[in-house]
């Protein structure tokens, strides 16, 4: 199992996550539920989220080294009061974007990818509620294949 690629490698590296977040935020800004939330987003936002994903999925630790790491990401969501329909739309649109960006479509990759997206969006939803007790001092999570490593023949 020593030669099992990371999810980052399997996806095609950071460039693949940059394609993903470009496609995702193009959809987000046009979306009725999410668009208003992102109306004033930083023009670099898609790139920041791409380097976040890259780090989560086993790529370079650039978000931690150069962009404030986990506390910076969590702080961005505090007080936002994300609703469940908004969270679910985020999940739906990132999957549409994964198709558009040509991320691997094999069952193992998509199961692991969606597992992280479910986990991450549910945490963002919880942490964004007014008065939420938010745990700030954590590392960027490292997501793996779980029970189903990639099928390599
Ligand atoms: C897996 C789930 C999620 C991930 C990985 C994620 C990732 C991030 C990251 C890394 C940032 C900070 C970007 C920076 O460094 O400047 C951020 C900001 C933000 N996130 Fe999330 N997020 C998630 C879920 C959500 C959800 C569900 C919503 C709302 C429906 C949301 C709304 C926002 C907004 C509005 C910002 C600030 C954008 C700006 O003004 O630049 N996020 N997110």
Tab-separated table of N, CA and C and ligand atoms in Angstrom:
chain	number	residue	atom	x	y	z
A	1	UNK	N	0.823	-1.219	0.000
A	1	UNK	CA	0.000	0.000	0.000
A	1	UNK	C	0.855	1.265	0.000
A	2	UNK	N	2.191	1.078	0.090
A	2	UNK	CA	3.076	2.236	0.157
A	2	UNK	C	2.982	3.123	-1.075
A	3	UNK	N	2.546	2.559	-2.218
A	3	UNK	CA	2.496	3.380	-3.429
A	3	UNK	C	1.089	3.896	-3.742
A	4	UNK	N	0.208	3.896	-2.747
A	4	UNK	CA	-1.123	4.484	-2.962
A	4	UNK	C	-0.970	5.992	-3.130
A	5	UNK	N	-1.449	6.543	-4.236
A	5	UNK	CA	-1.325	7.993	-4.414
A	5	UNK	C	-2.213	8.748	-3.432
A	6	UNK	N	-1.854	9.987	-3.150
A	6	UNK	CA	-2.770	10.824	-2.363
A	6	UNK	C	-3.956	11.210	-3.246
A	7	UNK	N	-5.013	11.665	-2.610
A	7	UNK	CA	-6.164	12.168	-3.374
A	7	UNK	C	-5.733	13.347	-4.252
A	8	UNK	N	-4.811	14.140	-3.745
A	8	UNK	CA	-4.294	15.294	-4.509
A	8	UNK	C	-3.613	14.820	-5.796
A	9	UNK	N	-2.758	13.798	-5.668
A	9	UNK	CA	-2.079	13.265	-6.859
A	9	UNK	C	-3.090	12.668	-7.838
A	10	UNK	N	-4.028	11.894	-7.283
A	10	UNK	CA	-5.022	11.211	-8.130
A	10	UNK	C	-5.873	12.230	-8.888
A	11	UNK	N	-6.170	13.347	-8.218
A	11	UNK	CA	-7.013	14.377	-8.847
A	11	UNK	C	-6.288	15.079	-9.989
A	12	UNK	N	-4.948	15.118	-9.931
A	12	UNK	CA	-4.190	15.855	-10.944
A	12	UNK	C	-3.470	17.061	-10.371
A	13	UNK	N	-3.267	17.057	-9.053
A	13	UNK	CA	-2.479	18.126	-8.427
A	13	UNK	C	-3.270	19.415	-8.244
A	14	UNK	N	-2.560	20.449	-7.827
A	14	UNK	CA	-3.211	21.724	-7.488
A	14	UNK	C	-3.945	22.311	-8.691
A	15	UNK	N	-3.417	22.120	-9.907
A	15	UNK	CA	-4.075	22.670	-11.107
A	15	UNK	C	-5.506	22.132	-11.235
A	16	UNK	N	-5.714	20.889	-10.839
A	16	UNK	CA	-7.058	20.309	-10.931
A	16	UNK	C	-8.005	21.016	-9.952
A	17	UNK	N	-7.500	21.333	-8.759
A	17	UNK	CA	-8.364	22.014	-7.782
A	17	UNK	C	-8.590	23.480	-8.177
A	18	UNK	N	-7.630	24.062	-8.902
A	18	UNK	CA	-7.863	25.418	-9.410
A	18	UNK	C	-8.966	25.400	-10.470
A	19	UNK	N	-8.960	24.390	-11.321
A	19	UNK	CA	-10.050	24.274	-12.315
A	19	UNK	C	-11.384	24.070	-11.600
A	20	UNK	N	-11.341	23.251	-10.537
A	20	UNK	CA	-12.564	22.975	-9.767
A	20	UNK	C	-13.152	24.259	-9.183
A	21	UNK	N	-12.323	25.038	-8.492
A	21	UNK	CA	-12.887	26.204	-7.793
A	21	UNK	C	-13.256	27.312	-8.784
A	22	UNK	N	-12.546	27.411	-9.905
A	22	UNK	CA	-12.969	28.372	-10.944
A	22	UNK	C	-14.385	28.020	-11.417
A	23	UNK	N	-14.587	26.742	-11.742
A	23	UNK	CA	-15.899	26.302	-12.231
A	23	UNK	C	-16.959	26.474	-11.143
A	24	UNK	N	-16.570	26.205	-9.896
A	24	UNK	CA	-17.514	26.282	-8.780
A	24	UNK	C	-17.980	27.728	-8.550
A	25	UNK	N	-17.042	28.659	-8.412
A	25	UNK	CA	-17.466	30.028	-8.086
A	25	UNK	C	-18.149	30.710	-9.267
A	26	UNK	N	-17.862	30.256	-10.507
A	26	UNK	CA	-18.628	30.772	-11.646
A	26	UNK	C	-20.100	30.411	-11.469
A	27	UNK	N	-20.369	29.218	-10.946
A	27	UNK	CA	-21.755	28.797	-10.689
A	27	UNK	C	-22.325	29.516	-9.475
A	28	UNK	N	-21.480	29.641	-8.434
A	28	UNK	CA	-21.949	30.237	-7.172
A	28	UNK	C	-22.463	31.660	-7.391
A	29	UNK	N	-21.722	32.475	-8.135
A	29	UNK	CA	-22.141	33.874	-8.261
A	29	UNK	C	-23.461	34.021	-9.018
A	30	UNK	N	-23.806	33.020	-9.816
A	30	UNK	CA	-25.080	33.055	-10.560
A	30	UNK	C	-26.222	32.399	-9.778
A	31	UNK	N	-25.920	31.842	-8.626
A	31	UNK	CA	-26.895	31.011	-7.908
A	31	UNK	C	-27.816	31.853	-7.030
A	32	UNK	N	-29.115	31.505	-7.018
A	32	UNK	CA	-30.067	32.315	-6.244
A	32	UNK	C	-29.800	32.251	-4.736
A	33	UNK	N	-29.436	31.076	-4.214
A	33	UNK	CA	-29.223	30.952	-2.760
A	33	UNK	C	-27.839	31.426	-2.328
A	34	UNK	N	-26.830	31.139	-3.123
A	34	UNK	CA	-25.451	31.426	-2.706
A	34	UNK	C	-24.903	32.737	-3.253
A	35	UNK	N	-25.385	33.158	-4.402
A	35	UNK	CA	-24.837	34.350	-5.062
A	35	UNK	C	-24.712	35.555	-4.137
A	36	UNK	N	-25.801	35.905	-3.414
A	36	UNK	CA	-25.731	37.100	-2.571
A	36	UNK	C	-24.638	37.025	-1.498
A	37	UNK	N	-24.380	35.824	-1.000
A	37	UNK	CA	-23.355	35.630	0.031
A	37	UNK	C	-21.963	35.976	-0.481
A	38	UNK	N	-21.772	35.710	-1.764
A	38	UNK	CA	-20.432	35.832	-2.337
A	38	UNK	C	-20.304	37.088	-3.209
A	39	UNK	N	-21.255	37.998	-3.066
A	39	UNK	CA	-21.270	39.170	-3.946
A	39	UNK	C	-20.007	40.013	-3.783
A	40	UNK	N	-19.458	40.056	-2.584
A	40	UNK	CA	-18.267	40.882	-2.367
A	40	UNK	C	-17.036	40.033	-2.072
A	41	UNK	N	-16.957	38.871	-2.700
A	41	UNK	CA	-15.823	38.007	-2.364
A	41	UNK	C	-14.519	38.549	-2.932
A	42	UNK	N	-13.461	38.233	-2.220
A	42	UNK	CA	-12.108	38.565	-2.639
A	42	UNK	C	-11.876	37.979	-4.039
A	43	UNK	N	-11.321	38.754	-4.978
A	43	UNK	CA	-11.095	38.220	-6.329
A	43	UNK	C	-10.183	36.981	-6.335
A	44	UNK	N	-9.398	36.823	-5.281
A	44	UNK	CA	-8.495	35.656	-5.185
A	44	UNK	C	-9.165	34.462	-4.493
A	45	UNK	N	-10.440	34.619	-4.135
A	45	UNK	CA	-11.082	33.606	-3.307
A	45	UNK	C	-10.985	32.196	-3.903
A	46	UNK	N	-11.262	32.056	-5.197
A	46	UNK	CA	-11.247	30.717	-5.810
A	46	UNK	C	-9.861	30.084	-5.659
A	47	UNK	N	-8.824	30.889	-5.803
A	47	UNK	CA	-7.459	30.351	-5.681
A	47	UNK	C	-7.173	29.925	-4.237
A	48	UNK	N	-7.634	30.722	-3.273
A	48	UNK	CA	-7.393	30.367	-1.865
A	48	UNK	C	-8.081	29.040	-1.522
A	49	UNK	N	-9.293	28.884	-2.015
A	49	UNK	CA	-10.009	27.643	-1.698
A	49	UNK	C	-9.351	26.461	-2.425
A	50	UNK	N	-8.792	26.718	-3.615
A	50	UNK	CA	-8.065	25.646	-4.324
A	50	UNK	C	-6.848	25.197	-3.518
A	51	UNK	N	-6.101	26.139	-2.951
A	51	UNK	CA	-4.910	25.713	-2.185
A	51	UNK	C	-5.319	25.074	-0.857
A	52	UNK	N	-6.492	25.472	-0.355
A	52	UNK	CA	-7.047	24.776	0.823
A	52	UNK	C	-7.331	23.310	0.476
A	53	UNK	N	-8.084	23.091	-0.597
A	53	UNK	CA	-8.404	21.720	-1.019
A	53	UNK	C	-7.120	20.925	-1.261
A	54	UNK	N	-6.161	21.542	-1.950
A	54	UNK	CA	-4.906	20.843	-2.257
A	54	UNK	C	-4.256	20.333	-0.969
A	55	UNK	N	-4.231	21.183	0.045
A	55	UNK	CA	-3.606	20.772	1.312
A	55	UNK	C	-4.414	19.668	1.994
A	56	UNK	N	-5.728	19.811	2.030
A	56	UNK	CA	-6.594	18.805	2.657
A	56	UNK	C	-6.369	17.434	2.014
A	57	UNK	N	-6.220	17.421	0.691
A	57	UNK	CA	-6.158	16.144	-0.015
A	57	UNK	C	-4.732	15.621	-0.200
A	58	UNK	N	-3.799	16.171	0.564
A	58	UNK	CA	-2.464	15.583	0.612
A	58	UNK	C	-1.419	16.281	-0.236
A	59	UNK	N	-1.733	17.472	-0.741
A	59	UNK	CA	-0.767	18.242	-1.530
A	59	UNK	C	0.055	19.162	-0.644
A	60	UNK	N	0.685	20.175	-1.244
A	60	UNK	CA	1.544	21.073	-0.478
A	60	UNK	C	0.779	21.825	0.622
A	61	UNK	N	1.504	22.200	1.674
A	61	UNK	CA	0.875	22.830	2.842
A	61	UNK	C	0.881	24.358	2.701
A	62	UNK	N	0.614	24.829	1.493
A	62	UNK	CA	0.698	26.272	1.213
A	62	UNK	C	-0.318	27.079	2.013
A	63	UNK	N	-1.530	26.537	2.204
A	63	UNK	CA	-2.540	27.322	2.930
A	63	UNK	C	-2.075	27.562	4.365
A	64	UNK	N	-1.504	26.522	4.974
A	64	UNK	CA	-1.000	26.668	6.340
A	64	UNK	C	0.237	27.563	6.371
A	65	UNK	N	1.143	27.364	5.428
A	65	UNK	CA	2.421	28.082	5.460
A	65	UNK	C	2.266	29.559	5.111
A	66	UNK	N	1.337	29.874	4.203
A	66	UNK	CA	1.307	31.240	3.662
A	66	UNK	C	-0.037	31.945	3.809
A	67	UNK	N	-1.066	31.228	4.279
A	67	UNK	CA	-2.386	31.872	4.227
A	67	UNK	C	-3.190	31.754	5.517
A	68	UNK	N	-2.496	31.596	6.622
A	68	UNK	CA	-3.193	31.663	7.909
A	68	UNK	C	-3.738	30.346	8.413
A	69	UNK	N	-3.672	29.286	7.605
A	69	UNK	CA	-4.053	27.954	8.063
A	69	UNK	C	-5.505	27.846	8.513
A	70	UNK	N	-5.765	26.839	9.313
A	70	UNK	CA	-7.129	26.516	9.745
A	70	UNK	C	-7.836	27.697	10.427
A	71	UNK	N	-7.153	28.396	11.360
A	71	UNK	CA	-7.876	29.486	12.045
A	71	UNK	C	-8.376	30.557	11.075
A	72	UNK	N	-7.603	30.828	10.028
A	72	UNK	CA	-8.021	31.849	9.052
A	72	UNK	C	-9.284	31.388	8.318
A	73	UNK	N	-9.298	30.141	7.904
A	73	UNK	CA	-10.451	29.602	7.189
A	73	UNK	C	-11.688	29.613	8.078
A	74	UNK	N	-11.533	29.124	9.310
A	74	UNK	CA	-12.689	29.062	10.217
A	74	UNK	C	-13.231	30.466	10.477
A	75	UNK	N	-12.334	31.406	10.713
A	75	UNK	CA	-12.753	32.773	11.033
A	75	UNK	C	-13.620	33.367	9.920
A	76	UNK	N	-13.348	32.974	8.677
A	76	UNK	CA	-14.119	33.516	7.545
A	76	UNK	C	-15.594	33.129	7.620
A	77	UNK	N	-15.922	32.029	8.310
A	77	UNK	CA	-17.309	31.551	8.334
A	77	UNK	C	-18.086	31.962	9.590
A	78	UNK	N	-17.364	32.475	10.600
A	78	UNK	CA	-18.026	32.780	11.875
A	78	UNK	C	-19.075	33.885	11.691
A	79	UNK	N	-20.241	33.649	12.281
A	79	UNK	CA	-21.306	34.648	12.265
A	79	UNK	C	-22.099	34.696	10.962
A	80	UNK	N	-21.744	33.838	10.001
A	80	UNK	CA	-22.375	33.914	8.681
A	80	UNK	C	-23.797	33.338	8.676
A	81	UNK	N	-24.148	32.529	9.707
A	81	UNK	CA	-25.483	31.920	9.795
A	81	UNK	C	-25.886	31.233	8.490
A	82	UNK	N	-25.011	30.347	8.014
A	82	UNK	CA	-25.300	29.558	6.811
A	82	UNK	C	-26.543	28.710	7.085
A	83	UNK	N	-27.477	28.688	6.143
A	83	UNK	CA	-28.679	27.863	6.310
A	83	UNK	C	-28.422	26.469	5.719
A	84	UNK	N	-29.263	25.499	6.097
A	84	UNK	CA	-29.100	24.151	5.548
A	84	UNK	C	-29.314	24.138	4.015
A	85	UNK	N	-30.333	24.846	3.502
A	85	UNK	CA	-30.449	24.863	2.028
A	85	UNK	C	-29.213	25.466	1.344
A	86	UNK	N	-28.585	26.459	1.958
A	86	UNK	CA	-27.362	27.026	1.364
A	86	UNK	C	-26.225	26.012	1.408
A	87	UNK	N	-26.103	25.320	2.539
A	87	UNK	CA	-25.057	24.301	2.662
A	87	UNK	C	-25.237	23.236	1.584
A	88	UNK	N	-26.468	22.755	1.450
A	88	UNK	CA	-26.717	21.690	0.495
A	88	UNK	C	-26.461	22.160	-0.939
A	89	UNK	N	-26.796	23.416	-1.225
A	89	UNK	CA	-26.538	23.945	-2.571
A	89	UNK	C	-25.034	23.976	-2.850
A	90	UNK	N	-24.265	24.352	-1.811
A	90	UNK	CA	-22.784	24.352	-1.928
A	90	UNK	C	-22.317	22.953	-2.328
A	91	UNK	N	-22.845	21.939	-1.647
A	91	UNK	CA	-22.469	20.544	-1.932
A	91	UNK	C	-22.849	20.176	-3.370
A	92	UNK	N	-24.057	20.559	-3.782
A	92	UNK	CA	-24.515	20.219	-5.134
A	92	UNK	C	-23.639	20.891	-6.198
A	93	UNK	N	-23.360	22.177	-5.987
A	93	UNK	CA	-22.619	22.913	-7.019
A	93	UNK	C	-21.171	22.458	-7.117
A	94	UNK	N	-20.575	22.045	-5.997
A	94	UNK	CA	-19.173	21.613	-6.084
A	94	UNK	C	-19.091	20.283	-6.847
A	95	UNK	N	-20.146	19.482	-6.737
A	95	UNK	CA	-20.141	18.234	-7.515
A	95	UNK	C	-20.339	18.509	-9.008
A	96	UNK	N	-21.216	19.459	-9.335
A	96	UNK	CA	-21.367	19.853	-10.741
A	96	UNK	C	-20.038	20.384	-11.263
A	97	UNK	N	-19.364	21.181	-10.431
A	97	UNK	CA	-18.079	21.769	-10.843
A	97	UNK	C	-17.014	20.686	-11.011
A	98	UNK	N	-17.063	19.651	-10.169
A	98	UNK	CA	-16.098	18.549	-10.297
A	98	UNK	C	-16.266	17.861	-11.646
A	99	UNK	N	-17.510	17.696	-12.093
A	99	UNK	CA	-17.747	17.117	-13.421
A	99	UNK	C	-17.195	18.040	-14.503
A	100	UNK	N	-17.536	19.326	-14.392
A	100	UNK	CA	-17.124	20.291	-15.412
A	100	UNK	C	-15.597	20.397	-15.498
A	101	UNK	N	-14.942	20.346	-14.330
A	101	UNK	CA	-13.482	20.505	-14.285
A	101	UNK	C	-12.751	19.212	-14.628
A	102	UNK	N	-13.504	18.141	-14.836
A	102	UNK	CA	-12.879	16.875	-15.216
A	102	UNK	C	-12.119	16.209	-14.087
A	103	UNK	N	-12.562	16.403	-12.851
A	103	UNK	CA	-11.940	15.643	-11.768
A	103	UNK	C	-12.224	14.155	-11.978
A	104	UNK	N	-11.346	13.289	-11.486
A	104	UNK	CA	-11.589	11.862	-11.704
A	104	UNK	C	-13.001	11.492	-11.255
A	105	UNK	N	-13.637	10.636	-12.050
A	105	UNK	CA	-15.035	10.285	-11.771
A	105	UNK	C	-15.158	8.867	-11.233
A	106	UNK	N	-14.030	8.244	-10.873
A	106	UNK	CA	-14.115	6.869	-10.366
A	106	UNK	C	-14.796	6.867	-8.998
A	107	UNK	N	-15.456	5.747	-8.665
A	107	UNK	CA	-16.239	5.691	-7.426
A	107	UNK	C	-15.419	6.024	-6.180
A	108	UNK	N	-14.167	5.543	-6.140
A	108	UNK	CA	-13.368	5.719	-4.930
A	108	UNK	C	-13.016	7.190	-4.722
A	109	UNK	N	-12.574	7.852	-5.795
A	109	UNK	CA	-12.215	9.269	-5.647
A	109	UNK	C	-13.436	10.101	-5.266
A	110	UNK	N	-14.541	9.890	-5.986
A	110	UNK	CA	-15.710	10.741	-5.719
A	110	UNK	C	-16.308	10.481	-4.336
A	111	UNK	N	-16.206	9.224	-3.857
A	111	UNK	CA	-16.724	8.946	-2.510
A	111	UNK	C	-15.893	9.692	-1.471
A	112	UNK	N	-14.563	9.664	-1.628
A	112	UNK	CA	-13.696	10.352	-0.667
A	112	UNK	C	-13.900	11.862	-0.761
A	113	UNK	N	-13.996	12.375	-1.978
A	113	UNK	CA	-14.176	13.816	-2.195
A	113	UNK	C	-15.477	14.294	-1.547
A	114	UNK	N	-16.558	13.572	-1.826
A	114	UNK	CA	-17.852	13.976	-1.272
A	114	UNK	C	-17.872	13.807	0.247
A	115	UNK	N	-17.166	12.787	0.741
A	115	UNK	CA	-17.079	12.616	2.198
A	115	UNK	C	-16.488	13.857	2.854
A	116	UNK	N	-15.422	14.373	2.273
A	116	UNK	CA	-14.827	15.593	2.841
A	116	UNK	C	-15.792	16.775	2.709
A	117	UNK	N	-16.422	16.896	1.553
A	117	UNK	CA	-17.314	18.039	1.314
A	117	UNK	C	-18.494	18.021	2.296
A	118	UNK	N	-19.043	16.832	2.561
A	118	UNK	CA	-20.123	16.726	3.555
A	118	UNK	C	-19.614	17.162	4.928
A	119	UNK	N	-18.467	16.620	5.306
A	119	UNK	CA	-17.895	16.925	6.625
A	119	UNK	C	-17.605	18.430	6.749
A	120	UNK	N	-16.928	18.959	5.736
A	120	UNK	CA	-16.510	20.358	5.787
A	120	UNK	C	-17.688	21.321	5.783
A	121	UNK	N	-18.691	21.039	4.948
A	121	UNK	CA	-19.824	21.967	4.889
A	121	UNK	C	-20.662	21.891	6.167
A	122	UNK	N	-20.744	20.694	6.761
A	122	UNK	CA	-21.515	20.584	8.012
A	122	UNK	C	-20.799	21.322	9.140
A	123	UNK	N	-19.463	21.267	9.147
A	123	UNK	CA	-18.727	22.040	10.152
A	123	UNK	C	-18.888	23.542	9.911
A	124	UNK	N	-18.780	23.945	8.632
A	124	UNK	CA	-18.926	25.370	8.314
A	124	UNK	C	-20.313	25.857	8.742
A	125	UNK	N	-21.326	25.027	8.478
A	125	UNK	CA	-22.697	25.367	8.866
A	125	UNK	C	-22.796	25.550	10.389
A	126	UNK	N	-22.272	24.557	11.124
A	126	UNK	CA	-22.303	24.632	12.606
A	126	UNK	C	-21.560	25.855	13.121
A	127	UNK	N	-20.341	26.026	12.631
A	127	UNK	CA	-19.480	27.102	13.142
A	127	UNK	C	-20.000	28.483	12.789
A	128	UNK	N	-20.859	28.557	11.772
A	128	UNK	CA	-21.332	29.869	11.318
A	128	UNK	C	-22.571	30.344	12.074
A	129	UNK	N	-23.140	29.454	12.936
A	129	UNK	CA	-24.383	29.841	13.624
A	129	UNK	C	-24.088	30.866	14.727
A	130	UNK	N	-24.991	31.802	14.931
A	130	UNK	CA	-24.768	32.807	15.984
A	130	UNK	C	-24.558	32.117	17.332
A	131	UNK	N	-23.536	32.518	18.061
A	131	UNK	CA	-23.276	31.964	19.389
A	131	UNK	C	-22.607	30.603	19.373
A	132	UNK	N	-22.250	30.082	18.199
A	132	UNK	CA	-21.610	28.753	18.134
A	132	UNK	C	-20.296	28.780	18.904
A	133	UNK	N	-20.024	27.652	19.579
A	133	UNK	CA	-18.742	27.522	20.249
A	133	UNK	C	-17.760	26.966	19.218
A	134	UNK	N	-16.839	27.769	18.784
A	134	UNK	CA	-15.993	27.383	17.647
A	134	UNK	C	-14.593	27.029	18.118
A	135	UNK	N	-14.131	25.853	17.703
A	135	UNK	CA	-12.786	25.420	18.050
A	135	UNK	C	-11.848	25.895	16.935
A	136	UNK	N	-11.004	26.873	17.263
A	136	UNK	CA	-10.184	27.522	16.230
A	136	UNK	C	-8.831	26.850	16.028
A	137	UNK	N	-8.326	26.254	17.104
A	137	UNK	CA	-6.910	25.912	17.130
A	137	UNK	C	-6.675	24.484	16.632
A	138	UNK	N	-6.913	24.244	15.363
A	138	UNK	CA	-6.740	22.895	14.814
A	138	UNK	C	-5.898	23.000	13.537
A	139	UNK	N	-5.273	21.908	13.141
A	139	UNK	CA	-4.560	21.928	11.854
A	139	UNK	C	-5.551	21.792	10.695
A	140	UNK	N	-5.099	22.107	9.497
A	140	UNK	CA	-5.901	21.794	8.307
A	140	UNK	C	-6.075	20.274	8.275
A	141	UNK	N	-7.310	19.786	8.101
A	141	UNK	CA	-7.502	18.330	8.096
A	141	UNK	C	-6.818	17.675	6.901
A	142	UNK	N	-6.424	16.432	7.076
A	142	UNK	CA	-5.846	15.668	5.966
A	142	UNK	C	-6.770	14.521	5.636
A	143	UNK	N	-7.346	14.581	4.463
A	143	UNK	CA	-8.347	13.587	4.081
A	143	UNK	C	-7.691	12.474	3.272
A	144	UNK	N	-8.120	11.220	3.506
A	144	UNK	CA	-7.565	10.085	2.756
A	144	UNK	C	-8.672	9.305	2.056
A	145	UNK	N	-8.319	8.141	1.585
A	145	UNK	CA	-9.245	7.336	0.783
A	145	UNK	C	-10.299	6.629	1.633
A	146	UNK	N	-10.100	6.545	2.950
A	146	UNK	CA	-11.068	5.817	3.767
A	146	UNK	C	-10.978	4.332	3.488
A	147	UNK	N	-12.127	3.676	3.408
A	147	UNK	CA	-12.123	2.215	3.268
A	147	UNK	C	-11.882	1.743	1.840
A	148	UNK	N	-11.930	2.646	0.865
A	148	UNK	CA	-11.835	2.211	-0.533
A	148	UNK	C	-10.704	2.936	-1.254
A	149	UNK	N	-9.479	2.389	-1.223
A	149	UNK	CA	-8.376	3.008	-1.956
A	149	UNK	C	-8.600	2.908	-3.462
A	150	UNK	N	-7.850	3.668	-4.254
A	150	UNK	CA	-8.127	3.700	-5.692
A	150	UNK	C	-7.910	2.344	-6.338
A	151	UNK	N	-8.732	2.030	-7.318
A	151	UNK	CA	-8.579	0.784	-8.061
A	151	UNK	C	-7.468	0.976	-9.092
A	152	UNK	N	-6.399	0.209	-8.954
A	152	UNK	CA	-5.257	0.376	-9.863
A	152	UNK	C	-4.995	-0.895	-10.669
A	153	UNK	N	-6.036	-1.707	-10.805
A	153	UNK	CA	-5.902	-2.881	-11.647
A	153	UNK	C	-5.319	-4.074	-10.909
B	1	LIG	C1	-16.095	22.027	2.637
B	1	LIG	C2	-16.702	23.195	2.850
B	1	LIG	C3	-16.038	24.537	2.755
B	1	LIG	C4	-14.733	24.846	2.504
B	1	LIG	C5	-13.560	23.900	2.238
B	1	LIG	C6	-14.627	26.288	2.524
B	1	LIG	C7	-13.447	26.979	2.339
B	1	LIG	C8	-13.292	28.330	2.538
B	1	LIG	C9	-12.040	29.000	2.656
B	1	LIG	C10	-10.659	28.337	2.558
B	1	LIG	C11	-12.301	30.311	2.853
B	1	LIG	C12	-11.278	31.417	3.098
B	1	LIG	C13	-10.651	31.891	1.839
B	1	LIG	C14	-9.475	32.765	2.193
B	1	LIG	O1	-8.456	32.229	2.628
B	1	LIG	O2	-9.567	34.003	2.058
B	1	LIG	C15	-13.737	30.479	2.840
B	1	LIG	C16	-14.420	31.686	2.931
B	1	LIG	C17	-15.771	31.808	2.724
B	1	LIG	N1	-16.695	30.787	2.707
B	1	LIG	FE1	-16.280	28.828	2.792
B	1	LIG	N2	-15.864	26.844	2.744
B	1	LIG	C18	-16.751	25.807	2.897
B	1	LIG	C19	-18.121	25.927	3.095
B	1	LIG	C20	-18.819	27.101	2.946
B	1	LIG	C21	-20.249	27.217	2.884
B	1	LIG	C22	-21.222	26.030	3.022
B	1	LIG	C23	-20.527	28.543	2.678
B	1	LIG	C24	-21.858	29.248	2.531
B	1	LIG	C25	-22.902	28.705	2.041
B	1	LIG	C26	-19.276	29.258	2.620
B	1	LIG	C27	-19.127	30.611	2.427
B	1	LIG	C28	-17.932	31.313	2.466
B	1	LIG	C29	-17.818	32.748	2.297
B	1	LIG	C30	-18.965	33.723	1.961
B	1	LIG	C31	-16.458	33.071	2.475
B	1	LIG	C32	-15.815	34.446	2.395
B	1	LIG	C33	-15.555	34.763	0.927
B	1	LIG	C34	-14.861	36.100	0.758
B	1	LIG	O3	-15.428	37.116	1.106
B	1	LIG	O4	-13.732	36.105	0.228
B	1	LIG	N3	-18.258	28.354	2.787
B	1	LIG	N4	-14.320	29.251	2.652
